[in-house]
Amino acid sequence: MNIFGFAQQFFDDPSRWTGPDGIPTRLAEHVEYSLLALAIAMLIALPVGLVTGHTGRGGNALAALATAARALPSFGLLVLLTLLMGLGLIPVMVPLVALAVPPILVTTYEAMRGVDPSLVDAAKGMGMSRSRVLWQVELPVALPLILSGIRSAAIQIVSTATIAAYVSFGGLGRYIVDGLSQLRYEKVVGGAILVAGLALVTLGLFWALGRVLVSPGVRRSR
Amino acid sequence: MNFLQRFFEVPSDLQNTWWGLILWQLQLTLVPVLIGLALALPLGMLCARFRWFYPPVLGVTTIFYAIPSLAFFVFLIDYTGETSLTVEIPLTVYTLVVLVPAIVDGMRSVSEDTRAAATAMGFGTLRRYLQVELPIAVPAIIAGLRVATVSSVSLVSVGMLIGNEGALGNLLSDALNYHRPLLAWDAVLTIAVLGVVLDGLLVLARRILTPWARKAASA
Amino acid sequence: MIEIDAVSKRYPDGTTAVDRLTLEIPDGSITVLVGPSGCGKTTTLRMINRMIEPTDGRILLDGQDIRERPVNALRRSMGYVIQHAGLFPHRTIVENIGTVPRLLGWDRQRSRSRALELMERVGLDQSLAKRYPYQLSGGQQQRVGVARALAADPPVLLMDEPFSAVDPIVRKGLQDELLRIQADLGKTIVFVTHDIDEAIKLGDMVAVLREGGHLAQYAPPNELLSAPADEFVEDFLGADRGIRHLSFFDTSGLELTSEPIVAEDATPEQVRARTVPQTPYLLVTDREGRPLGWARAADLAAGTDAGAGAGAGAGADADAGAHARLLPYGHAFRLGHDSLRAALDSAVLSPTGWAVAVDDEGRAAGVAAQETIAEAIRAAHAERAVSMVTADKGGRR
């Protein structure tokens, strides 16, 4: 398999860049699915992670939940839900959200637990209310680690959102699945490269986000 | 390798029983995880030792991680055919992505004082690594192993798309083709339970390996 | 005034951190809680701003039970300084200091200028204003912690081992700074430490606590040193109690003599005039009167020493060789400022056994023999015994 040859073949084709099966369209669809899944996962995982991390209670339950969610096979869930509910966006979103919740949840919890307790002590002693302590002290300090958890989830989502193609949705997975069934491997290669590229762009976005959101005084974690 | 392959080759009629599928899934999960661990340990030690090494290693593994598993499988078919190996190689890579940071974290959790004391007592580098640093790094490493193992268990099912190399995932193709949701339930639940059981075993392993750790440590 | 009224703190597992503690903390002074680990000093401090709630008893602030006030309002009215400062790493120094003012609703401009004002007060250079905590040294961070506690001008300051995490030299600087700030501001300070010397140095009143949260003694530091209540306090005070107690006596009653002092350019006749029978030595000073060292009167009179050979105008430099024959005077004590302890120390350090006193400009004001100092100590003790009977509170030097 000549990967470079296939890649060239894929990207050089001008028709590839327009139309409903064009790269821009598929890219936009893929980004759409990914953003939606990430948003839902963040909506679920961030509050739970922040609160349990702040209070310190429920860590064990959290870990068990995360493990169970990780153990659910994405592809299996997709098939199961499609069989039960028919074609739709939900069977696609559920596995993606299930994939993204554990890293965000666990990392946010650990980030909050990892905040220097003397900071919380000083803040409370100065007369800050509990919610102020959470938002104005713990969160900014825990932010680098929290961002890394969200980043990790984002990359997993970008990579796995290709499964949408199995149930007739769009996205970059379309190239891979179609390429396989049509035995046109240049599409598979092109699709994979695009997904990997999108993941890299995501990494870059998060790096930039970190520069903007994280205070220079907070030591940046890996 | 030959012995290993033969060791795991279950007669094909057995392969199609439920337990046979579970064993097969285990094989497809554990082999990449163990090989991944064997690769990650020296790699992690190098990354912890030489700080400049870590970012490029992370970058490369992340890129591989981002390649959708299916595409990965497809690339490999030309080289490894439609066999278990095609599934195991990408899984090994995915395991590396999780384990290398875990090992680096574990190594970093060993305090400089402990390292210095060991060296001063006359431990050579390798002996110190094996007898002092690694044991202390165990909790972090097992934490990474848990994520890698559980993720692998569920990823294996995608192998179903490569000529039925997905163990329990194979149930899914039948489920789709014959519209039998029960098979899908079967696959999903069995895989999930398998994952949780493996996770529990690893927690047990951690308790056994680190008798000095207090119960106060979170799960 | 803060009244701690029969306060106890017991934990569910049975440990008693504080046991029926009753204490009155006067306004405008530094009260130190000191004791070994497990004596409940930090627990007591944290009960004052309700970080911990007592199991029994109550605490009154200016006559009002602190439980009657909303807890955050109470805390905003008290400064709180902890070990390692607890500065917010994600905020600049100015933002850190302005935390409580902003909580109280001050606008940005006002809290910023207040922060800059406080930085100056605690001895921090204004160039550090926009920096982040990680860029500051430990001592600087502690100063920021103190500034932050003072920002809203609270009447009460709670300090929990604030200087324990820095090295001794930095610690001394911080202690001196605190005393200076207190002299200006007159806050009610409750200070926790495990270091008895820090307690004695800083405290106007010192409460010594025993393991289990019992009060062993509550007294001004010099009373603690001279009359420890029991064996525990005595042990805790450590050795040299008597000598350390001398820091509380001033040198006002000390009889100095300025006879055996000569300038370096003295003539042999002047030397002979200054020679006294009590000591074979004379203190040689430079032309401004600052002490240089001791010399044998006989040598000086014979004209073979610094005095006679000091023809050159450059003073010290020209007589370098001559000065080598001078015995170093050790350490001088400042008249009017230093205590009898410093005077005794000066005498003991001096190779001649005589202490050297200097005035504010560093000029020799007189010398005193060990015997004279011992006499002054005896007199001071006698006077103190009388004043204790008349229930007078001692001062501190």
PDB file of C-alpha atoms in Angstrom, chain A:
ATOM      1  CA  MET A   1       0.000   0.000   0.000  1.00  0.00           C
ATOM      2  CA  ASN A   2       1.549   3.169  -1.148  1.00  0.00           C
ATOM      3  CA  ILE A   3       0.318   5.611   1.411  1.00  0.00           C
ATOM      4  CA  PHE A   4       1.860   8.682  -0.180  1.00  0.00           C
ATOM      5  CA  GLY A   5       0.550   7.679  -3.560  1.00  0.00           C
ATOM      6  CA  PHE A   6      -2.942   7.287  -2.241  1.00  0.00           C
ATOM      7  CA  ALA A   7      -2.749  10.518  -0.322  1.00  0.00           C
ATOM      8  CA  GLN A   8      -1.665  12.403  -3.357  1.00  0.00           C
ATOM      9  CA  GLN A   9      -4.376  10.805  -5.409  1.00  0.00           C
ATOM     10  CA  PHE A  10      -6.939  11.821  -2.860  1.00  0.00           C
ATOM     11  CA  PHE A  11      -5.969  15.403  -2.249  1.00  0.00           C
ATOM     12  CA  ASP A  12      -5.048  16.279  -5.789  1.00  0.00           C
ATOM     13  CA  ASP A  13      -8.475  15.453  -7.122  1.00  0.00           C
ATOM     14  CA  PRO A  14     -10.182  18.854  -7.540  1.00  0.00           C
ATOM     15  CA  SER A  15     -13.664  17.428  -7.261  1.00  0.00           C
ATOM     16  CA  ARG A  16     -12.689  16.339  -3.815  1.00  0.00           C
ATOM     17  CA  TRP A  17     -12.878  19.889  -2.594  1.00  0.00           C
ATOM     18  CA  THR A  18     -16.465  20.736  -3.448  1.00  0.00           C
ATOM     19  CA  GLY A  19     -19.910  19.328  -3.053  1.00  0.00           C
ATOM     20  CA  PRO A  20     -21.700  17.299  -0.395  1.00  0.00           C
ATOM     21  CA  ASP A  21     -18.941  14.720  -0.321  1.00  0.00           C
ATOM     22  CA  GLY A  22     -16.216  17.339  -0.503  1.00  0.00           C
ATOM     23  CA  ILE A  23     -13.552  17.769   2.133  1.00  0.00           C
ATOM     24  CA  PRO A  24     -14.899  21.068   3.488  1.00  0.00           C
ATOM     25  CA  THR A  25     -18.370  19.611   3.953  1.00  0.00           C
ATOM     26  CA  ARG A  26     -17.215  16.428   5.593  1.00  0.00           C
ATOM     27  CA  LEU A  27     -14.804  18.353   7.758  1.00  0.00           C
ATOM     28  CA  ALA A  28     -17.571  20.667   8.910  1.00  0.00           C
ATOM     29  CA  GLU A  29     -19.823  17.724   9.721  1.00  0.00           C
ATOM     30  CA  HIS A  30     -17.082  16.024  11.642  1.00  0.00           C
ATOM     31  CA  VAL A  31     -16.350  19.148  13.620  1.00  0.00           C
ATOM     32  CA  GLU A  32     -20.055  19.538  14.287  1.00  0.00           C
ATOM     33  CA  TYR A  33     -20.417  16.045  15.753  1.00  0.00           C
ATOM     34  CA  SER A  34     -17.247  16.444  17.754  1.00  0.00           C
ATOM     35  CA  LEU A  35     -18.181  19.791  19.239  1.00  0.00           C
ATOM     36  CA  LEU A  36     -21.631  18.592  20.142  1.00  0.00           C
ATOM     37  CA  ALA A  37     -20.344  15.487  21.877  1.00  0.00           C
ATOM     38  CA  LEU A  38     -17.642  17.464  23.686  1.00  0.00           C
ATOM     39  CA  ALA A  39     -20.125  20.078  24.829  1.00  0.00           C
ATOM     40  CA  ILE A  40     -22.502  17.469  26.224  1.00  0.00           C
ATOM     41  CA  ALA A  41     -19.679  15.602  27.917  1.00  0.00           C
ATOM     42  CA  MET A  42     -18.370  18.807  29.477  1.00  0.00           C
ATOM     43  CA  LEU A  43     -21.851  19.731  30.613  1.00  0.00           C
ATOM     44  CA  ILE A  44     -22.139  16.428  32.421  1.00  0.00           C
ATOM     45  CA  ALA A  45     -18.615  15.902  33.657  1.00  0.00           C
ATOM     46  CA  LEU A  46     -17.357  19.356  34.591  1.00  0.00           C
ATOM     47  CA  PRO A  47     -19.923  20.250  37.254  1.00  0.00           C
ATOM     48  CA  VAL A  48     -19.705  16.813  38.830  1.00  0.00           C
ATOM     49  CA  GLY A  49     -15.930  16.861  38.766  1.00  0.00           C
ATOM     50  CA  LEU A  50     -15.708  20.399  40.153  1.00  0.00           C
ATOM     51  CA  VAL A  51     -18.116  19.796  43.000  1.00  0.00           C
ATOM     52  CA  THR A  52     -16.813  16.389  44.065  1.00  0.00           C
ATOM     53  CA  GLY A  53     -13.260  17.667  43.770  1.00  0.00           C
ATOM     54  CA  HIS A  54     -14.092  20.695  45.876  1.00  0.00           C
ATOM     55  CA  THR A  55     -15.827  18.737  48.626  1.00  0.00           C
ATOM     56  CA  GLY A  56     -13.606  15.696  48.355  1.00  0.00           C
ATOM     57  CA  ARG A  57     -16.540  13.364  48.719  1.00  0.00           C
ATOM     58  CA  GLY A  58     -17.577  10.727  46.225  1.00  0.00           C
ATOM     59  CA  GLY A  59     -14.159  10.069  44.777  1.00  0.00           C
ATOM     60  CA  ASN A  60     -14.647   6.345  44.848  1.00  0.00           C
ATOM     61  CA  ALA A  61     -18.057   6.466  43.228  1.00  0.00           C
ATOM     62  CA  LEU A  62     -16.594   8.738  40.588  1.00  0.00           C
ATOM     63  CA  ALA A  63     -13.784   6.363  39.767  1.00  0.00           C
ATOM     64  CA  ALA A  64     -16.184   3.432  39.501  1.00  0.00           C
ATOM     65  CA  LEU A  65     -18.461   5.416  37.185  1.00  0.00           C
ATOM     66  CA  ALA A  66     -15.549   6.406  34.996  1.00  0.00           C
ATOM     67  CA  THR A  67     -14.345   2.843  34.726  1.00  0.00           C
ATOM     68  CA  ALA A  68     -17.776   1.577  33.803  1.00  0.00           C
ATOM     69  CA  ALA A  69     -18.164   4.259  31.134  1.00  0.00           C
ATOM     70  CA  ARG A  70     -14.768   3.420  29.703  1.00  0.00           C
ATOM     71  CA  ALA A  71     -15.623  -0.235  29.561  1.00  0.00           C
ATOM     72  CA  LEU A  72     -18.572   0.383  27.262  1.00  0.00           C
ATOM     73  CA  PRO A  73     -17.506  -0.350  23.701  1.00  0.00           C
ATOM     74  CA  SER A  74     -18.233   2.648  21.496  1.00  0.00           C
ATOM     75  CA  PHE A  75     -18.918   0.627  18.437  1.00  0.00           C
ATOM     76  CA  GLY A  76     -21.063  -1.825  20.335  1.00  0.00           C
ATOM     77  CA  LEU A  77     -23.144   0.982  21.796  1.00  0.00           C
ATOM     78  CA  LEU A  78     -23.601   2.443  18.353  1.00  0.00           C
ATOM     79  CA  VAL A  79     -24.918  -0.825  16.963  1.00  0.00           C
ATOM     80  CA  LEU A  80     -27.123  -1.508  19.960  1.00  0.00           C
ATOM     81  CA  LEU A  81     -28.706   1.917  20.026  1.00  0.00           C
ATOM     82  CA  THR A  82     -29.228   1.965  16.291  1.00  0.00           C
ATOM     83  CA  LEU A  83     -31.019  -1.351  16.521  1.00  0.00           C
ATOM     84  CA  LEU A  84     -33.160  -0.118  19.374  1.00  0.00           C
ATOM     85  CA  MET A  85     -33.870   3.405  18.222  1.00  0.00           C
ATOM     86  CA  GLY A  86     -33.308   3.343  14.530  1.00  0.00           C
ATOM     87  CA  LEU A  87     -31.078   5.734  12.675  1.00  0.00           C
ATOM     88  CA  GLY A  88     -30.539   9.037  14.371  1.00  0.00           C
ATOM     89  CA  LEU A  89     -28.025  11.310  15.991  1.00  0.00           C
ATOM     90  CA  ILE A  90     -28.501   9.949  19.520  1.00  0.00           C
ATOM     91  CA  PRO A  91     -26.972   6.522  18.798  1.00  0.00           C
ATOM     92  CA  VAL A  92     -23.939   8.427  17.555  1.00  0.00           C
ATOM     93  CA  MET A  93     -23.741  10.893  20.425  1.00  0.00           C
ATOM     94  CA  VAL A  94     -24.130   8.441  23.270  1.00  0.00           C
ATOM     95  CA  PRO A  95     -20.951   6.439  22.622  1.00  0.00           C
ATOM     96  CA  LEU A  96     -18.979   9.603  21.987  1.00  0.00           C
ATOM     97  CA  VAL A  97     -20.171  11.215  25.196  1.00  0.00           C
ATOM     98  CA  ALA A  98     -19.539   7.989  27.107  1.00  0.00           C
ATOM     99  CA  LEU A  99     -16.017   8.060  25.758  1.00  0.00           C
ATOM    100  CA  ALA A 100     -15.392  11.673  26.696  1.00  0.00           C
ATOM    101  CA  VAL A 101     -16.909  11.816  30.163  1.00  0.00           C
ATOM    102  CA  PRO A 102     -14.340   9.648  32.016  1.00  0.00           C
ATOM    103  CA  PRO A 103     -11.202  11.651  31.153  1.00  0.00           C
ATOM    104  CA  ILE A 104     -12.917  14.973  31.870  1.00  0.00           C
ATOM    105  CA  LEU A 105     -14.515  13.761  35.069  1.00  0.00           C
ATOM    106  CA  VAL A 106     -11.516  12.054  36.581  1.00  0.00           C
ATOM    107  CA  THR A 107      -9.019  14.720  35.596  1.00  0.00           C
ATOM    108  CA  THR A 108     -11.205  17.551  36.861  1.00  0.00           C
ATOM    109  CA  TYR A 109     -11.710  15.759  40.157  1.00  0.00           C
ATOM    110  CA  GLU A 110      -8.014  15.110  40.579  1.00  0.00           C
ATOM    111  CA  ALA A 111      -7.127  18.633  39.520  1.00  0.00           C
ATOM    112  CA  MET A 112      -9.362  20.077  42.211  1.00  0.00           C
ATOM    113  CA  ARG A 113      -8.059  17.647  44.827  1.00  0.00           C
ATOM    114  CA  GLY A 114      -4.553  18.600  43.848  1.00  0.00           C
ATOM    115  CA  VAL A 115      -4.992  22.245  44.723  1.00  0.00           C
ATOM    116  CA  ASP A 116      -2.739  23.251  47.619  1.00  0.00           C
ATOM    117  CA  PRO A 117      -4.943  23.055  50.727  1.00  0.00           C
ATOM    118  CA  SER A 118      -3.247  26.051  52.301  1.00  0.00           C
ATOM    119  CA  LEU A 119      -4.663  28.207  49.508  1.00  0.00           C
ATOM    120  CA  VAL A 120      -8.163  27.086  50.351  1.00  0.00           C
ATOM    121  CA  ASP A 121      -7.434  27.637  54.032  1.00  0.00           C
ATOM    122  CA  ALA A 122      -6.154  31.153  53.465  1.00  0.00           C
ATOM    123  CA  ALA A 123      -9.113  31.959  51.221  1.00  0.00           C
ATOM    124  CA  LYS A 124     -11.670  30.731  53.749  1.00  0.00           C
ATOM    125  CA  GLY A 125      -9.849  32.483  56.564  1.00  0.00           C
ATOM    126  CA  MET A 126     -10.095  35.744  54.679  1.00  0.00           C
ATOM    127  CA  GLY A 127     -13.843  35.418  54.562  1.00  0.00           C
ATOM    128  CA  MET A 128     -14.468  34.059  51.073  1.00  0.00           C
ATOM    129  CA  SER A 129     -17.672  32.111  50.695  1.00  0.00           C
ATOM    130  CA  ARG A 130     -17.419  28.502  49.530  1.00  0.00           C
ATOM    131  CA  SER A 131     -18.514  29.293  46.004  1.00  0.00           C
ATOM    132  CA  ARG A 132     -16.037  32.128  45.717  1.00  0.00           C
ATOM    133  CA  VAL A 133     -13.295  29.808  46.899  1.00  0.00           C
ATOM    134  CA  LEU A 134     -14.244  27.336  44.179  1.00  0.00           C
ATOM    135  CA  TRP A 135     -14.496  29.811  41.327  1.00  0.00           C
ATOM    136  CA  GLN A 136     -11.861  32.352  42.227  1.00  0.00           C
ATOM    137  CA  VAL A 137      -9.186  30.206  43.826  1.00  0.00           C
ATOM    138  CA  GLU A 138      -9.499  26.478  43.176  1.00  0.00           C
ATOM    139  CA  LEU A 139     -10.610  26.610  39.559  1.00  0.00           C
ATOM    140  CA  PRO A 140      -7.905  28.973  38.252  1.00  0.00           C
ATOM    141  CA  VAL A 141      -5.229  26.935  39.976  1.00  0.00           C
ATOM    142  CA  ALA A 142      -6.619  23.602  38.765  1.00  0.00           C
ATOM    143  CA  LEU A 143      -7.213  24.906  35.265  1.00  0.00           C
ATOM    144  CA  PRO A 144      -4.114  23.519  33.477  1.00  0.00           C
ATOM    145  CA  LEU A 145      -4.903  19.987  34.514  1.00  0.00           C
ATOM    146  CA  ILE A 146      -8.602  20.381  33.785  1.00  0.00           C
ATOM    147  CA  LEU A 147      -7.803  21.664  30.309  1.00  0.00           C
ATOM    148  CA  SER A 148      -5.558  18.670  29.692  1.00  0.00           C
ATOM    149  CA  GLY A 149      -8.425  16.337  30.583  1.00  0.00           C
ATOM    150  CA  ILE A 150     -10.774  18.115  28.187  1.00  0.00           C
ATOM    151  CA  ARG A 151      -8.093  18.061  25.519  1.00  0.00           C
ATOM    152  CA  SER A 152      -7.642  14.335  25.932  1.00  0.00           C
ATOM    153  CA  ALA A 153     -11.384  13.822  25.598  1.00  0.00           C
ATOM    154  CA  ALA A 154     -11.503  16.068  22.536  1.00  0.00           C
ATOM    155  CA  ILE A 155      -8.868  14.039  20.749  1.00  0.00           C
ATOM    156  CA  GLN A 156     -10.625  10.791  21.515  1.00  0.00           C
ATOM    157  CA  ILE A 157     -13.863  12.235  20.214  1.00  0.00           C
ATOM    158  CA  VAL A 158     -12.286  13.498  17.016  1.00  0.00           C
ATOM    159  CA  SER A 159     -10.811  10.120  16.338  1.00  0.00           C
ATOM    160  CA  THR A 160     -13.908   8.128  17.228  1.00  0.00           C
ATOM    161  CA  ALA A 161     -16.443  10.400  15.560  1.00  0.00           C
ATOM    162  CA  THR A 162     -15.652   8.425  12.454  1.00  0.00           C
ATOM    163  CA  ILE A 163     -18.138   5.833  13.656  1.00  0.00           C
ATOM    164  CA  ALA A 164     -20.962   8.145  12.658  1.00  0.00           C
ATOM    165  CA  ALA A 165     -20.317   6.970   9.147  1.00  0.00           C
ATOM    166  CA  TYR A 166     -21.470   3.448   9.946  1.00  0.00           C
ATOM    167  CA  VAL A 167     -24.972   4.641  10.496  1.00  0.00           C
ATOM    168  CA  SER A 168     -25.210   6.759   7.387  1.00  0.00           C
ATOM    169  CA  PHE A 169     -24.102  10.018   8.868  1.00  0.00           C
ATOM    170  CA  GLY A 170     -21.407  12.238   7.415  1.00  0.00           C
ATOM    171  CA  GLY A 171     -18.116  13.344   8.805  1.00  0.00           C
ATOM    172  CA  LEU A 172     -14.646  12.259   7.854  1.00  0.00           C
ATOM    173  CA  GLY A 173     -15.507   8.676   8.725  1.00  0.00           C
ATOM    174  CA  ARG A 174     -17.507   8.675   5.530  1.00  0.00           C
ATOM    175  CA  TYR A 175     -14.287   8.506   3.501  1.00  0.00           C
ATOM    176  CA  ILE A 176     -12.947   5.637   5.491  1.00  0.00           C
ATOM    177  CA  VAL A 177     -16.091   3.533   5.438  1.00  0.00           C
ATOM    178  CA  ASP A 178     -16.909   4.276   1.808  1.00  0.00           C
ATOM    179  CA  GLY A 179     -13.324   3.760   0.799  1.00  0.00           C
ATOM    180  CA  LEU A 180     -13.371   0.341   2.413  1.00  0.00           C
ATOM    181  CA  SER A 181     -16.573  -0.815   0.819  1.00  0.00           C
ATOM    182  CA  GLN A 182     -15.683   0.641  -2.580  1.00  0.00           C
ATOM    183  CA  LEU A 183     -12.142  -0.701  -2.362  1.00  0.00           C
ATOM    184  CA  ARG A 184     -10.892   2.803  -3.080  1.00  0.00           C
ATOM    185  CA  TYR A 185      -8.057   2.983  -0.620  1.00  0.00           C
ATOM    186  CA  GLU A 186      -7.095   6.513  -1.443  1.00  0.00           C
ATOM    187  CA  LYS A 187     -10.245   7.596   0.354  1.00  0.00           C
ATOM    188  CA  VAL A 188      -9.277   5.587   3.428  1.00  0.00           C
ATOM    189  CA  VAL A 189      -5.847   7.157   3.485  1.00  0.00           C
ATOM    190  CA  GLY A 190      -7.212  10.624   2.846  1.00  0.00           C
ATOM    191  CA  GLY A 191      -9.818  10.256   5.551  1.00  0.00           C
ATOM    192  CA  ALA A 192      -7.312   9.022   8.103  1.00  0.00           C
ATOM    193  CA  ILE A 193      -4.912  11.843   7.327  1.00  0.00           C
ATOM    194  CA  LEU A 194      -7.678  14.402   7.678  1.00  0.00           C
ATOM    195  CA  VAL A 195      -8.718  13.001  11.043  1.00  0.00           C
ATOM    196  CA  ALA A 196      -5.157  12.963  12.308  1.00  0.00           C
ATOM    197  CA  GLY A 197      -4.725  16.506  11.030  1.00  0.00           C
ATOM    198  CA  LEU A 198      -7.864  17.608  12.815  1.00  0.00           C
ATOM    199  CA  ALA A 199      -6.552  16.073  16.014  1.00  0.00           C
ATOM    200  CA  LEU A 200      -3.358  18.057  15.660  1.00  0.00           C
ATOM    201  CA  VAL A 201      -5.329  21.237  15.093  1.00  0.00           C
ATOM    202  CA  THR A 202      -7.280  20.426  18.245  1.00  0.00           C
ATOM    203  CA  LEU A 203      -4.023  20.095  20.153  1.00  0.00           C
ATOM    204  CA  GLY A 204      -2.991  23.484  18.865  1.00  0.00           C
ATOM    205  CA  LEU A 205      -6.296  25.048  19.809  1.00  0.00           C
ATOM    206  CA  PHE A 206      -5.994  23.784  23.345  1.00  0.00           C
ATOM    207  CA  TRP A 207      -2.463  25.060  23.598  1.00  0.00           C
ATOM    208  CA  ALA A 208      -3.671  28.497  22.572  1.00  0.00           C
ATOM    209  CA  LEU A 209      -6.604  28.249  24.958  1.00  0.00           C
ATOM    210  CA  GLY A 210      -4.217  27.487  27.757  1.00  0.00           C
ATOM    211  CA  ARG A 211      -2.161  30.556  26.985  1.00  0.00           C
ATOM    212  CA  VAL A 212      -5.237  32.726  27.121  1.00  0.00           C
ATOM    213  CA  LEU A 213      -7.095  31.260  30.073  1.00  0.00           C
ATOM    214  CA  VAL A 214      -4.371  30.141  32.441  1.00  0.00           C
ATOM    215  CA  SER A 215      -2.760  32.827  34.575  1.00  0.00           C
ATOM    216  CA  PRO A 216       0.982  33.230  34.022  1.00  0.00           C
ATOM    217  CA  GLY A 217       1.473  32.727  37.713  1.00  0.00           C
ATOM    218  CA  VAL A 218       0.192  29.183  37.643  1.00  0.00           C
ATOM    219  CA  ARG A 219       2.829  26.662  36.721  1.00  0.00           C
ATOM    220  CA  ARG A 220       1.658  24.973  33.585  1.00  0.00           C
ATOM    221  CA  SER A 221       1.324  21.218  33.843  1.00  0.00           C
ATOM    222  CA  ARG A 222       2.053  18.840  31.021  1.00  0.00           C
TER     223      ARG A 222
END
